[in-house]
Amino acid sequence: DGRKVLRRYRRLSETFKKFEVLWHKQWVTVAHTARQGLQATLLIQDPSNKSDLYVNFDRNVIQLCREAYHMERLGLVVPDAAKSIALHEKILLRHYDALSLLLKERFRVLGKIPELLQPIMKPFTDLLARKVSPGLTTLTWSSLNVDHFLRTLFKLLSQLEETVDAAIDILSVRIKRNIMAISNTCFVYLPSVEKAAEPSTTGVEDEDADVKVEPEVVYSPTIEEFTTLQTKHVSVAAEKVRLLSQRVELATSDLTDMVSSKYSIKANLKAKNAIDDLHEFIHEQIGAAVFLATERSLTAMSFRLPPLIGQRRAVSTSTVTDGTVFVAAPLFRVQVELSVPTIKMHPGWDKIYSAINDTVQSILDVASHIPQWESMDTDIGTARSVVSPHPRTLRSVSPSTATLANARAGVISSCENIHNFTGVISFAHTIVRSRHMLKL
C-alpha cells in the first residue's frame, strides 16, 4: 500500500510541475504583451457623449506587478518587461489616482458654472478642453511628462473654480439680490395697517359672531395728504430703483471685467458677443423687475380702492396668532353725506378721479426715470428708457377717461336715491377690475 501511495504522489507531483511550467510559459508570454498596454492613452471619451471622460487604465497591470513580485521570490524567471512594469507600480497607481481625482474635479467645477455664465466662460472651458486633449491623443502611461500634464490641469481647474466662485458671488449677491429688491419695491403710498379689533376675552370662538371694527383706529389720510405723501413716496422709490439699477450695472461690469482679465486678447475678442449678450440680458431683467413692481403696486392699490367709496367690508383683513384682526387702511378718506333725497361726496368726484389718475400715472412713470446703462452699445439707444415702449402699453390698458366718465354718471344716478347706494359699490369694483386689466 505504501508503494502505491508513493507512486500516486510522484505522478501528481509531475503533473503539478508540468502545469506550473506550462502556466509560467503562458504568464511570460502575457508579461511580454502587457507592456504594450502601457502604450494606451491616459484618457478615453464616451462615444455617446464626448464631454464624459474616463481613465484608460487596465487594472490587470497591477495584478501583473504583484505576480512578478511573488514569482521572483519563488525563484522563477521573470521577464524584463514584467520587471520594468513592477518597478513603476507605485508611479502607475499614483497617476491613476491623480487622473481619477482630476476627472472628478473637472466634472464638479464645470457643473458649478451657472447656465447664465456659460457663454462668457466658454473661452475658459475651451482652454481646459485643449489642455486635456493630449491625454486623449498623445500621452500614454509610459510617457515621462504625465506629472507636468497633471500639474497643468490641476492649476487650470483651480483658476477656473476661483473665477466661477467669484462670478457666482457677484451674480447672487450683487445682481440677483438687487434685482429682487427692485421687484419688491412698492411705487404707491399705502397707509399703515392699524389695530382694528381686540381678541375675544371669552375664550370661546364664535364663527358667526361679527368682528366689531372701530373706524377711528384705522388711519386714512385726506386726498390732499395722500397726494403729497404719494409724490414723496414715488420720488424716493424711483431714486431707489435708479440706484439699484446702477449697482447692478456696476456689478455686471465687474463680473465681465473679472472674467475677461483671465483671457488673452484673442479669447476676449471671441467672448465679446457673449459679454454684450450678458449685459443686455441683465438689463432686460431690470426692466422685468420694474414691470413686476409696477404690477404689484397697482394690485396693492386696487385692494385699497373699495373703501374710498365707503364700503368698509370689502377691505382685506388678516388675523395673527393671538386672534387680533387687522384691517388695511384705505388710500384716502372721503365723506358721504345724506342730503335728502340725494347723497353727496366730499371732496367731489372730479378730485377723487384726479387723485386716482395721478397716482396711477405716477406709478407707471417710475420706469421712465431709470436711465439706460452706459455700458450698453450705442446702437441699442442710450437715450431710450429701460421700459420703452412698455409705458405706452401700460397706459393703453389703464382706464380711459370715457370709461371713468361713464362710471361717474352711474354713481351720480345711483346716488339720487339712498336705496340705490349699491351703485357706488359697483363703481369701486369697476375701478378694481380696470386695474386688473394690466398684464405685464
Tab-separated table of C-alpha atoms in Angstrom:
chain	number	residue	atom	x	y	z
A	1	ASP	CA	0.000	0.000	0.000
A	2	GLY	CA	2.810	2.442	0.806
A	3	ARG	CA	4.409	1.953	-2.597
A	4	LYS	CA	1.080	2.550	-4.278
A	5	VAL	CA	0.607	5.867	-2.438
A	6	LEU	CA	4.158	6.883	-3.285
A	7	ARG	CA	3.634	6.207	-6.998
A	8	ARG	CA	0.457	8.288	-6.943
A	9	TYR	CA	2.264	11.104	-5.170
A	10	ARG	CA	5.065	11.121	-7.756
A	11	ARG	CA	2.613	11.157	-10.659
A	12	LEU	CA	0.687	14.036	-9.021
A	13	SER	CA	3.926	15.917	-8.405
A	14	GLU	CA	4.971	15.547	-12.034
A	15	THR	CA	1.550	16.755	-13.133
A	16	PHE	CA	1.830	19.849	-10.928
A	17	LYS	CA	5.312	20.588	-12.256
A	18	LYS	CA	4.082	20.304	-15.838
A	19	PHE	CA	1.167	22.610	-15.033
A	20	GLU	CA	3.500	25.070	-13.301
A	21	VAL	CA	5.888	25.120	-16.272
A	22	LEU	CA	3.010	25.478	-18.728
A	23	TRP	CA	1.367	28.270	-16.674
A	24	HIS	CA	4.713	30.060	-16.260
A	25	LYS	CA	5.332	29.990	-20.028
A	26	GLN	CA	1.883	31.468	-20.660
A	27	TRP	CA	2.450	34.104	-17.965
A	28	VAL	CA	5.800	35.071	-19.558
A	29	THR	CA	4.005	35.469	-22.884
A	30	VAL	CA	1.335	37.673	-21.281
A	31	ALA	CA	4.031	39.687	-19.476
A	32	HIS	CA	5.716	40.491	-22.773
A	33	THR	CA	2.443	41.727	-24.259
A	34	ALA	CA	1.328	43.552	-21.104
A	35	ARG	CA	3.913	46.243	-21.691
A	36	GLN	CA	2.040	47.187	-24.825
A	37	GLY	CA	-0.944	48.096	-22.648
A	38	LEU	CA	1.100	50.923	-21.189
A	39	GLN	CA	1.168	52.498	-24.642
A	40	ALA	CA	-2.552	53.273	-24.352
A	41	THR	CA	-3.655	56.889	-23.911
A	42	LEU	CA	-4.336	58.162	-20.424
A	43	LEU	CA	-7.964	59.085	-21.094
A	44	ILE	CA	-10.793	57.971	-23.340
A	45	GLN	CA	-14.090	59.593	-24.332
A	46	ASP	CA	-17.576	58.217	-24.084
A	47	PRO	CA	-18.650	57.610	-27.719
A	48	SER	CA	-22.220	58.706	-26.976
A	49	ASN	CA	-21.202	61.821	-25.024
A	50	LYS	CA	-17.769	63.198	-25.804
A	51	SER	CA	-17.834	65.514	-22.784
A	52	ASP	CA	-17.612	62.475	-20.485
A	53	LEU	CA	-14.034	61.275	-19.947
A	54	TYR	CA	-12.738	58.117	-18.274
A	55	VAL	CA	-9.323	56.906	-17.132
A	56	ASN	CA	-7.981	54.396	-19.659
A	57	PHE	CA	-6.186	52.078	-17.271
A	58	ASP	CA	-6.191	48.266	-17.140
A	59	ARG	CA	-6.249	47.056	-13.548
A	60	ASN	CA	-4.694	43.768	-14.672
A	61	VAL	CA	-1.389	45.622	-14.954
A	62	ILE	CA	-1.313	45.970	-11.171
A	63	GLN	CA	-2.090	42.280	-10.846
A	64	LEU	CA	0.848	41.542	-13.144
A	65	CYS	CA	3.144	43.629	-10.917
A	66	ARG	CA	2.096	41.650	-7.851
A	67	GLU	CA	2.579	38.344	-9.660
A	68	ALA	CA	6.060	39.381	-10.825
A	69	TYR	CA	6.973	40.194	-7.224
A	70	HIS	CA	5.911	36.759	-5.974
A	71	MET	CA	7.429	34.953	-8.977
A	72	GLU	CA	10.780	36.485	-8.172
A	73	ARG	CA	10.533	35.405	-4.556
A	74	LEU	CA	9.798	31.848	-5.689
A	75	GLY	CA	12.949	31.885	-7.800
A	76	LEU	CA	11.127	31.698	-11.098
A	77	VAL	CA	12.236	33.520	-14.198
A	78	VAL	CA	10.634	36.968	-14.515
A	79	PRO	CA	10.909	38.658	-17.921
A	80	ASP	CA	12.421	42.122	-18.138
A	81	ALA	CA	9.104	43.578	-19.320
A	82	ALA	CA	7.373	42.399	-16.141
A	83	LYS	CA	10.238	43.687	-14.002
A	84	SER	CA	10.035	47.089	-15.690
A	85	ILE	CA	6.298	47.298	-15.066
A	86	ALA	CA	6.720	46.175	-11.456
A	87	LEU	CA	9.310	48.882	-10.824
A	88	HIS	CA	6.771	51.532	-11.909
A	89	GLU	CA	3.862	50.091	-9.953
A	90	LYS	CA	3.703	52.952	-7.449
A	91	ILE	CA	4.018	55.566	-10.176
A	92	LEU	CA	1.237	53.953	-12.197
A	93	LEU	CA	-1.057	53.812	-9.168
A	94	ARG	CA	-0.265	57.445	-8.326
A	95	HIS	CA	-1.047	58.561	-11.875
A	96	TYR	CA	-4.246	56.536	-11.886
A	97	ASP	CA	-5.451	58.072	-8.617
A	98	ALA	CA	-4.461	61.571	-9.763
A	99	LEU	CA	-6.287	61.197	-13.081
A	100	SER	CA	-9.393	59.853	-11.351
A	101	LEU	CA	-9.379	62.829	-8.992
A	102	LEU	CA	-8.776	65.180	-11.910
A	103	LEU	CA	-11.837	63.964	-13.794
A	104	LYS	CA	-13.993	64.218	-10.667
A	105	GLU	CA	-12.818	67.784	-10.062
A	106	ARG	CA	-13.369	68.655	-13.720
A	107	PHE	CA	-16.945	67.370	-13.558
A	108	ARG	CA	-17.596	69.213	-10.281
A	109	VAL	CA	-16.142	72.570	-11.379
A	110	LEU	CA	-17.859	72.552	-14.775
A	111	GLY	CA	-21.128	71.676	-13.050
A	112	LYS	CA	-20.829	74.754	-10.828
A	113	ILE	CA	-20.967	77.166	-13.765
A	114	PRO	CA	-24.490	78.696	-13.923
A	115	GLU	CA	-26.250	78.455	-17.249
A	116	LEU	CA	-26.293	82.252	-17.495
A	117	LEU	CA	-22.486	82.424	-17.262
A	118	GLN	CA	-21.653	79.505	-19.535
A	119	PRO	CA	-21.317	81.631	-22.706
A	120	ILE	CA	-18.773	84.044	-21.184
A	121	MET	CA	-16.950	81.108	-19.571
A	122	LYS	CA	-16.638	79.263	-22.884
A	123	PRO	CA	-13.088	80.504	-23.644
A	124	PHE	CA	-12.027	79.151	-20.243
A	125	THR	CA	-13.720	75.795	-20.767
A	126	ASP	CA	-12.313	75.591	-24.304
A	127	LEU	CA	-8.832	76.193	-22.899
A	128	LEU	CA	-9.415	73.399	-20.397
A	129	ALA	CA	-10.514	71.092	-23.214
A	130	ARG	CA	-7.361	71.908	-25.186
A	131	LYS	CA	-5.183	71.150	-22.156
A	132	VAL	CA	-6.976	67.821	-21.659
A	133	SER	CA	-6.683	66.767	-25.301
A	134	PRO	CA	-3.053	65.453	-25.004
A	135	GLY	CA	-4.331	62.890	-22.519
A	136	LEU	CA	-6.729	61.679	-25.219
A	137	THR	CA	-4.277	61.617	-28.090
A	138	THR	CA	-0.541	61.560	-27.312
A	139	LEU	CA	0.200	60.948	-23.636
A	140	THR	CA	0.469	57.310	-22.554
A	141	TRP	CA	1.166	55.541	-19.270
A	142	SER	CA	4.825	55.246	-20.187
A	143	SER	CA	5.199	58.967	-21.005
A	144	LEU	CA	7.635	60.994	-18.935
A	145	ASN	CA	5.622	64.223	-18.790
A	146	VAL	CA	2.464	62.854	-17.168
A	147	ASP	CA	3.250	64.722	-13.929
A	148	HIS	CA	3.568	68.009	-15.829
A	149	PHE	CA	0.264	67.277	-17.567
A	150	LEU	CA	-1.442	66.715	-14.224
A	151	ARG	CA	0.043	69.825	-12.601
A	152	THR	CA	-1.077	71.975	-15.520
A	153	LEU	CA	-4.640	70.708	-15.403
A	154	PHE	CA	-4.991	70.971	-11.624
A	155	LYS	CA	-3.691	74.543	-11.754
A	156	LEU	CA	-6.098	75.438	-14.557
A	157	LEU	CA	-9.019	73.843	-12.703
A	158	SER	CA	-8.111	75.809	-9.587
A	159	GLN	CA	-8.125	79.069	-11.562
A	160	LEU	CA	-11.417	78.173	-13.213
A	161	GLU	CA	-13.062	77.327	-9.880
A	162	GLU	CA	-11.790	80.544	-8.337
A	163	THR	CA	-13.221	82.525	-11.241
A	164	VAL	CA	-16.537	80.662	-11.132
A	165	ASP	CA	-16.909	81.176	-7.365
A	166	ALA	CA	-16.201	84.895	-7.683
A	167	ALA	CA	-18.661	85.195	-10.577
A	168	ILE	CA	-21.360	83.300	-8.656
A	169	ASP	CA	-20.879	85.584	-5.637
A	170	ILE	CA	-21.282	88.690	-7.785
A	171	LEU	CA	-24.272	87.205	-9.601
A	172	SER	CA	-26.137	86.128	-6.469
A	173	VAL	CA	-25.216	88.891	-4.019
A	174	ARG	CA	-24.826	91.986	-6.161
A	175	ILE	CA	-27.024	91.288	-9.177
A	176	LYS	CA	-29.891	88.948	-8.317
A	177	ARG	CA	-30.399	90.397	-4.851
A	178	ASN	CA	-30.624	93.967	-6.178
A	179	ILE	CA	-32.966	92.895	-8.987
A	180	MET	CA	-35.141	91.198	-6.367
A	181	ALA	CA	-35.101	94.419	-4.325
A	182	ILE	CA	-36.333	96.320	-7.398
A	183	SER	CA	-39.203	93.886	-7.962
A	184	ASN	CA	-40.216	94.176	-4.284
A	185	THR	CA	-40.293	97.973	-4.339
A	186	CYS	CA	-43.744	99.474	-3.889
A	187	PHE	CA	-44.476	102.570	-6.006
A	188	VAL	CA	-47.644	103.575	-4.194
A	189	TYR	CA	-48.010	105.004	-0.708
A	190	LEU	CA	-50.071	102.586	1.378
A	191	PRO	CA	-51.343	103.854	4.733
A	192	SER	CA	-50.185	101.783	7.651
A	193	VAL	CA	-52.215	98.839	8.938
A	194	GLU	CA	-53.792	99.712	12.260
A	195	LYS	CA	-55.271	97.551	15.006
A	196	ALA	CA	-58.988	97.217	14.362
A	197	ALA	CA	-60.351	94.769	16.960
A	198	GLU	CA	-59.164	93.087	20.143
A	199	PRO	CA	-59.313	89.290	20.540
A	200	SER	CA	-62.263	87.787	22.292
A	201	THR	CA	-61.892	87.580	26.085
A	202	THR	CA	-64.478	84.845	26.495
A	203	GLY	CA	-62.091	82.127	25.324
A	204	VAL	CA	-64.839	80.713	23.030
A	205	GLU	CA	-64.574	81.223	19.269
A	206	ASP	CA	-67.842	82.033	17.557
A	207	GLU	CA	-67.551	81.885	13.781
A	208	ASP	CA	-70.944	83.578	13.362
A	209	ALA	CA	-70.016	86.473	15.603
A	210	ASP	CA	-69.292	89.749	13.795
A	211	VAL	CA	-65.963	91.415	14.342
A	212	LYS	CA	-66.510	94.922	15.600
A	213	VAL	CA	-64.263	97.338	13.803
A	214	GLU	CA	-63.759	100.769	15.236
A	215	PRO	CA	-63.324	103.194	12.331
A	216	GLU	CA	-61.424	105.727	14.366
A	217	VAL	CA	-58.413	103.452	14.826
A	218	VAL	CA	-57.887	102.943	11.066
A	219	TYR	CA	-55.795	105.820	9.806
A	220	SER	CA	-56.559	107.156	6.323
A	221	PRO	CA	-55.201	110.465	5.032
A	222	THR	CA	-57.233	113.037	3.180
A	223	ILE	CA	-56.874	113.339	-0.567
A	224	GLU	CA	-54.521	116.302	-0.190
A	225	GLU	CA	-52.367	114.429	2.318
A	226	PHE	CA	-52.354	111.307	0.172
A	227	THR	CA	-51.289	113.241	-2.915
A	228	THR	CA	-48.393	114.823	-1.032
A	229	LEU	CA	-47.337	111.531	0.540
A	230	GLN	CA	-47.597	109.700	-2.811
A	231	THR	CA	-45.437	112.328	-4.526
A	232	LYS	CA	-42.715	111.955	-1.904
A	233	HIS	CA	-43.029	108.161	-1.817
A	234	VAL	CA	-42.824	107.650	-5.575
A	235	SER	CA	-39.870	110.053	-5.766
A	236	VAL	CA	-37.985	108.064	-3.138
A	237	ALA	CA	-38.948	104.771	-4.814
A	238	ALA	CA	-37.783	105.995	-8.230
A	239	GLU	CA	-34.453	107.118	-6.786
A	240	LYS	CA	-34.083	103.771	-5.012
A	241	VAL	CA	-34.715	101.853	-8.231
A	242	ARG	CA	-32.278	104.088	-10.110
A	243	LEU	CA	-29.538	103.459	-7.542
A	244	LEU	CA	-30.220	99.717	-7.551
A	245	SER	CA	-30.028	99.713	-11.338
A	246	GLN	CA	-26.652	101.459	-11.175
A	247	ARG	CA	-25.437	98.888	-8.646
A	248	VAL	CA	-26.486	96.066	-10.934
A	249	GLU	CA	-24.752	97.748	-13.867
A	250	LEU	CA	-21.562	98.165	-11.861
A	251	ALA	CA	-21.737	94.554	-10.634
A	252	THR	CA	-22.261	93.279	-14.184
A	253	SER	CA	-19.271	95.277	-15.401
A	254	ASP	CA	-17.161	93.972	-12.517
A	255	LEU	CA	-18.203	90.407	-13.333
A	256	THR	CA	-17.356	90.655	-17.031
A	257	ASP	CA	-14.097	92.538	-16.341
A	258	MET	CA	-13.064	89.910	-13.818
A	259	VAL	CA	-13.711	87.105	-16.295
A	260	SER	CA	-12.100	88.984	-19.202
A	261	SER	CA	-8.935	89.577	-17.196
A	262	LYS	CA	-8.339	85.805	-17.246
A	263	TYR	CA	-8.404	85.670	-21.048
A	264	SER	CA	-5.922	86.508	-23.747
A	265	ILE	CA	-6.630	89.213	-26.303
A	266	LYS	CA	-7.776	86.618	-28.823
A	267	ALA	CA	-10.081	84.961	-26.289
A	268	ASN	CA	-11.537	88.340	-25.303
A	269	LEU	CA	-12.461	89.004	-28.917
A	270	LYS	CA	-14.289	85.666	-29.050
A	271	ALA	CA	-16.095	86.379	-25.769
A	272	LYS	CA	-17.142	89.938	-26.687
A	273	ASN	CA	-20.521	88.927	-28.110
A	274	ALA	CA	-21.254	86.746	-25.095
A	275	ILE	CA	-20.349	89.611	-22.726
A	276	ASP	CA	-22.610	92.018	-24.624
A	277	ASP	CA	-25.429	89.486	-24.529
A	278	LEU	CA	-24.987	89.119	-20.755
A	279	HIS	CA	-25.210	92.901	-20.264
A	280	GLU	CA	-28.335	93.044	-22.387
A	281	PHE	CA	-29.961	90.093	-20.612
A	282	ILE	CA	-29.389	91.514	-17.126
A	283	HIS	CA	-30.554	94.897	-18.406
A	284	GLU	CA	-33.787	93.255	-19.540
A	285	GLN	CA	-34.136	91.585	-16.147
A	286	ILE	CA	-34.135	95.022	-14.526
A	287	GLY	CA	-36.921	96.051	-16.871
A	288	ALA	CA	-38.852	92.901	-15.971
A	289	ALA	CA	-38.324	93.645	-12.257
A	290	VAL	CA	-39.682	97.181	-12.749
A	291	PHE	CA	-42.711	95.784	-14.583
A	292	LEU	CA	-43.320	93.329	-11.745
A	293	ALA	CA	-43.021	96.087	-9.147
A	294	THR	CA	-45.464	98.213	-11.170
A	295	GLU	CA	-47.948	95.354	-11.385
A	296	ARG	CA	-47.687	94.659	-7.668
A	297	SER	CA	-48.116	98.335	-6.833
A	298	LEU	CA	-51.253	98.643	-8.975
A	299	THR	CA	-52.614	95.427	-7.476
A	300	ALA	CA	-51.936	96.676	-3.945
A	301	MET	CA	-53.634	99.944	-4.856
A	302	SER	CA	-56.677	98.123	-6.245
A	303	PHE	CA	-57.128	96.309	-2.916
A	304	ARG	CA	-57.313	99.677	-1.165
A	305	LEU	CA	-59.781	101.282	-3.598
A	306	PRO	CA	-63.161	99.890	-2.431
A	307	PRO	CA	-63.035	101.758	0.923
A	308	LEU	CA	-62.737	105.144	-0.792
A	309	ILE	CA	-66.451	104.950	-1.629
A	310	GLY	CA	-67.396	103.926	1.875
A	311	GLN	CA	-67.700	100.145	1.690
A	312	ARG	CA	-65.592	99.003	4.628
A	313	ARG	CA	-66.484	95.339	4.487
A	314	ALA	CA	-64.520	94.952	1.237
A	315	VAL	CA	-61.237	95.822	2.946
A	316	SER	CA	-58.799	92.922	3.160
A	317	THR	CA	-58.169	91.671	6.692
A	318	SER	CA	-55.751	89.330	8.344
A	319	THR	CA	-55.633	87.595	11.732
A	320	VAL	CA	-52.488	86.948	13.691
A	321	THR	CA	-51.916	84.047	16.081
A	322	ASP	CA	-53.379	85.779	19.120
A	323	GLY	CA	-56.689	86.376	17.347
A	324	THR	CA	-56.237	90.099	16.768
A	325	VAL	CA	-57.778	91.251	13.482
A	326	PHE	CA	-56.021	93.862	11.389
A	327	VAL	CA	-57.634	95.890	8.636
A	328	ALA	CA	-55.757	97.522	5.752
A	329	ALA	CA	-56.424	101.245	5.777
A	330	PRO	CA	-57.917	102.813	2.611
A	331	LEU	CA	-55.791	105.024	0.363
A	332	PHE	CA	-57.616	108.148	1.488
A	333	ARG	CA	-60.885	109.032	3.076
A	334	VAL	CA	-63.957	110.806	1.713
A	335	GLN	CA	-67.114	111.924	3.413
A	336	VAL	CA	-70.517	110.773	2.227
A	337	GLU	CA	-73.331	112.994	3.487
A	338	LEU	CA	-77.019	112.350	3.293
A	339	SER	CA	-78.716	115.322	1.713
A	340	VAL	CA	-82.282	114.129	1.253
A	341	PRO	CA	-83.197	112.944	-1.258
A	342	THR	CA	-79.624	112.546	-2.550
A	343	ILE	CA	-76.151	111.648	-1.297
A	344	LYS	CA	-73.188	113.996	-1.632
A	345	MET	CA	-69.479	113.150	-1.507
A	346	HIS	CA	-66.808	115.481	-0.187
A	347	PRO	CA	-64.435	116.029	-1.872
A	348	GLY	CA	-66.155	115.845	-5.210
A	349	TRP	CA	-65.872	113.202	-7.855
A	350	ASP	CA	-63.507	115.262	-10.022
A	351	LYS	CA	-60.981	115.486	-7.233
A	352	ILE	CA	-61.254	111.767	-6.479
A	353	TYR	CA	-60.788	110.936	-10.146
A	354	SER	CA	-57.786	113.247	-10.381
A	355	ALA	CA	-56.146	111.718	-7.306
A	356	ILE	CA	-56.599	108.152	-8.562
A	357	ASN	CA	-55.471	109.016	-12.080
A	358	ASP	CA	-52.408	110.948	-10.878
A	359	THR	CA	-51.440	108.042	-8.600
A	360	VAL	CA	-51.705	105.523	-11.433
A	361	GLN	CA	-49.710	107.763	-13.768
A	362	SER	CA	-47.000	108.309	-11.147
A	363	ILE	CA	-46.691	104.543	-10.718
A	364	LEU	CA	-46.407	103.999	-14.467
A	365	ASP	CA	-43.910	106.848	-14.855
A	366	VAL	CA	-41.385	105.403	-12.381
A	367	ALA	CA	-39.833	103.232	-15.069
A	368	SER	CA	-39.212	106.201	-17.352
A	369	HIS	CA	-36.881	107.722	-14.736
A	370	ILE	CA	-34.458	104.796	-14.957
A	371	PRO	CA	-31.640	105.710	-17.371
A	372	GLN	CA	-30.143	103.449	-19.992
A	373	TRP	CA	-26.928	101.738	-18.961
A	374	GLU	CA	-23.781	103.485	-20.065
A	375	SER	CA	-22.171	100.128	-20.801
A	376	MET	CA	-24.775	99.240	-23.429
A	377	ASP	CA	-23.882	99.569	-27.086
A	378	THR	CA	-24.856	102.817	-28.763
A	379	ASP	CA	-26.954	101.042	-31.394
A	380	ILE	CA	-29.354	99.987	-28.640
A	381	GLY	CA	-30.138	103.621	-27.916
A	382	THR	CA	-28.640	105.246	-24.854
A	383	ALA	CA	-31.409	107.843	-24.656
A	384	ARG	CA	-34.109	105.198	-24.545
A	385	SER	CA	-35.567	104.397	-21.143
A	386	VAL	CA	-35.376	100.920	-19.696
A	387	VAL	CA	-39.006	100.050	-20.319
A	388	SER	CA	-39.722	101.729	-23.633
A	389	PRO	CA	-42.142	101.185	-25.257
A	390	HIS	CA	-43.830	99.411	-22.349
A	391	PRO	CA	-45.083	102.519	-20.521
A	392	ARG	CA	-47.195	103.330	-23.565
A	393	THR	CA	-48.577	99.810	-23.485
A	394	LEU	CA	-49.337	100.113	-19.781
A	395	ARG	CA	-51.187	103.366	-20.332
A	396	SER	CA	-53.189	101.837	-23.140
A	397	VAL	CA	-54.723	99.305	-20.744
A	398	SER	CA	-55.371	101.798	-17.955
A	399	PRO	CA	-58.948	103.040	-17.643
A	400	SER	CA	-59.768	105.687	-20.210
A	401	THR	CA	-61.441	108.985	-19.494
A	402	ALA	CA	-64.583	107.849	-21.240
A	403	THR	CA	-64.809	104.691	-19.130
A	404	LEU	CA	-64.425	106.605	-15.874
A	405	ALA	CA	-66.860	109.227	-17.088
A	406	ASN	CA	-69.467	106.542	-17.641
A	407	ALA	CA	-68.741	105.187	-14.169
A	408	ARG	CA	-69.159	108.684	-12.765
A	409	ALA	CA	-72.531	109.042	-14.461
A	410	GLY	CA	-73.588	105.737	-12.932
A	411	VAL	CA	-72.550	106.885	-9.465
A	412	ILE	CA	-74.464	110.162	-9.790
A	413	SER	CA	-77.513	108.301	-10.974
A	414	SER	CA	-77.241	105.801	-8.134
A	415	CYS	CA	-76.782	108.495	-5.531
A	416	GLU	CA	-80.079	110.151	-6.437
A	417	ASN	CA	-81.797	107.647	-4.197
A	418	ILE	CA	-80.404	106.330	-0.909
A	419	HIS	CA	-81.739	102.879	-1.661
A	420	ASN	CA	-79.508	102.643	-4.750
A	421	PHE	CA	-76.275	103.065	-2.782
A	422	THR	CA	-75.066	99.731	-4.163
A	423	GLY	CA	-74.296	101.597	-7.384
A	424	VAL	CA	-71.433	103.327	-5.579
A	425	ILE	CA	-70.033	99.938	-4.607
A	426	SER	CA	-70.359	98.827	-8.216
A	427	PHE	CA	-68.282	101.840	-9.248
A	428	ALA	CA	-65.478	100.885	-6.849
A	429	HIS	CA	-65.345	97.359	-8.235
A	430	THR	CA	-65.286	98.805	-11.767
A	431	ILE	CA	-62.056	100.597	-10.885
A	432	VAL	CA	-60.597	97.446	-9.344
A	433	ARG	CA	-61.421	95.416	-12.451
A	434	SER	CA	-59.886	98.070	-14.685
A	435	ARG	CA	-56.647	97.847	-12.711
A	436	HIS	CA	-56.570	94.075	-13.153
A	437	MET	CA	-56.551	94.595	-16.928
A	438	LEU	CA	-52.838	95.288	-16.566
A	439	LYS	CA	-50.880	92.350	-17.958
A	440	LEU	CA	-47.088	92.637	-17.924
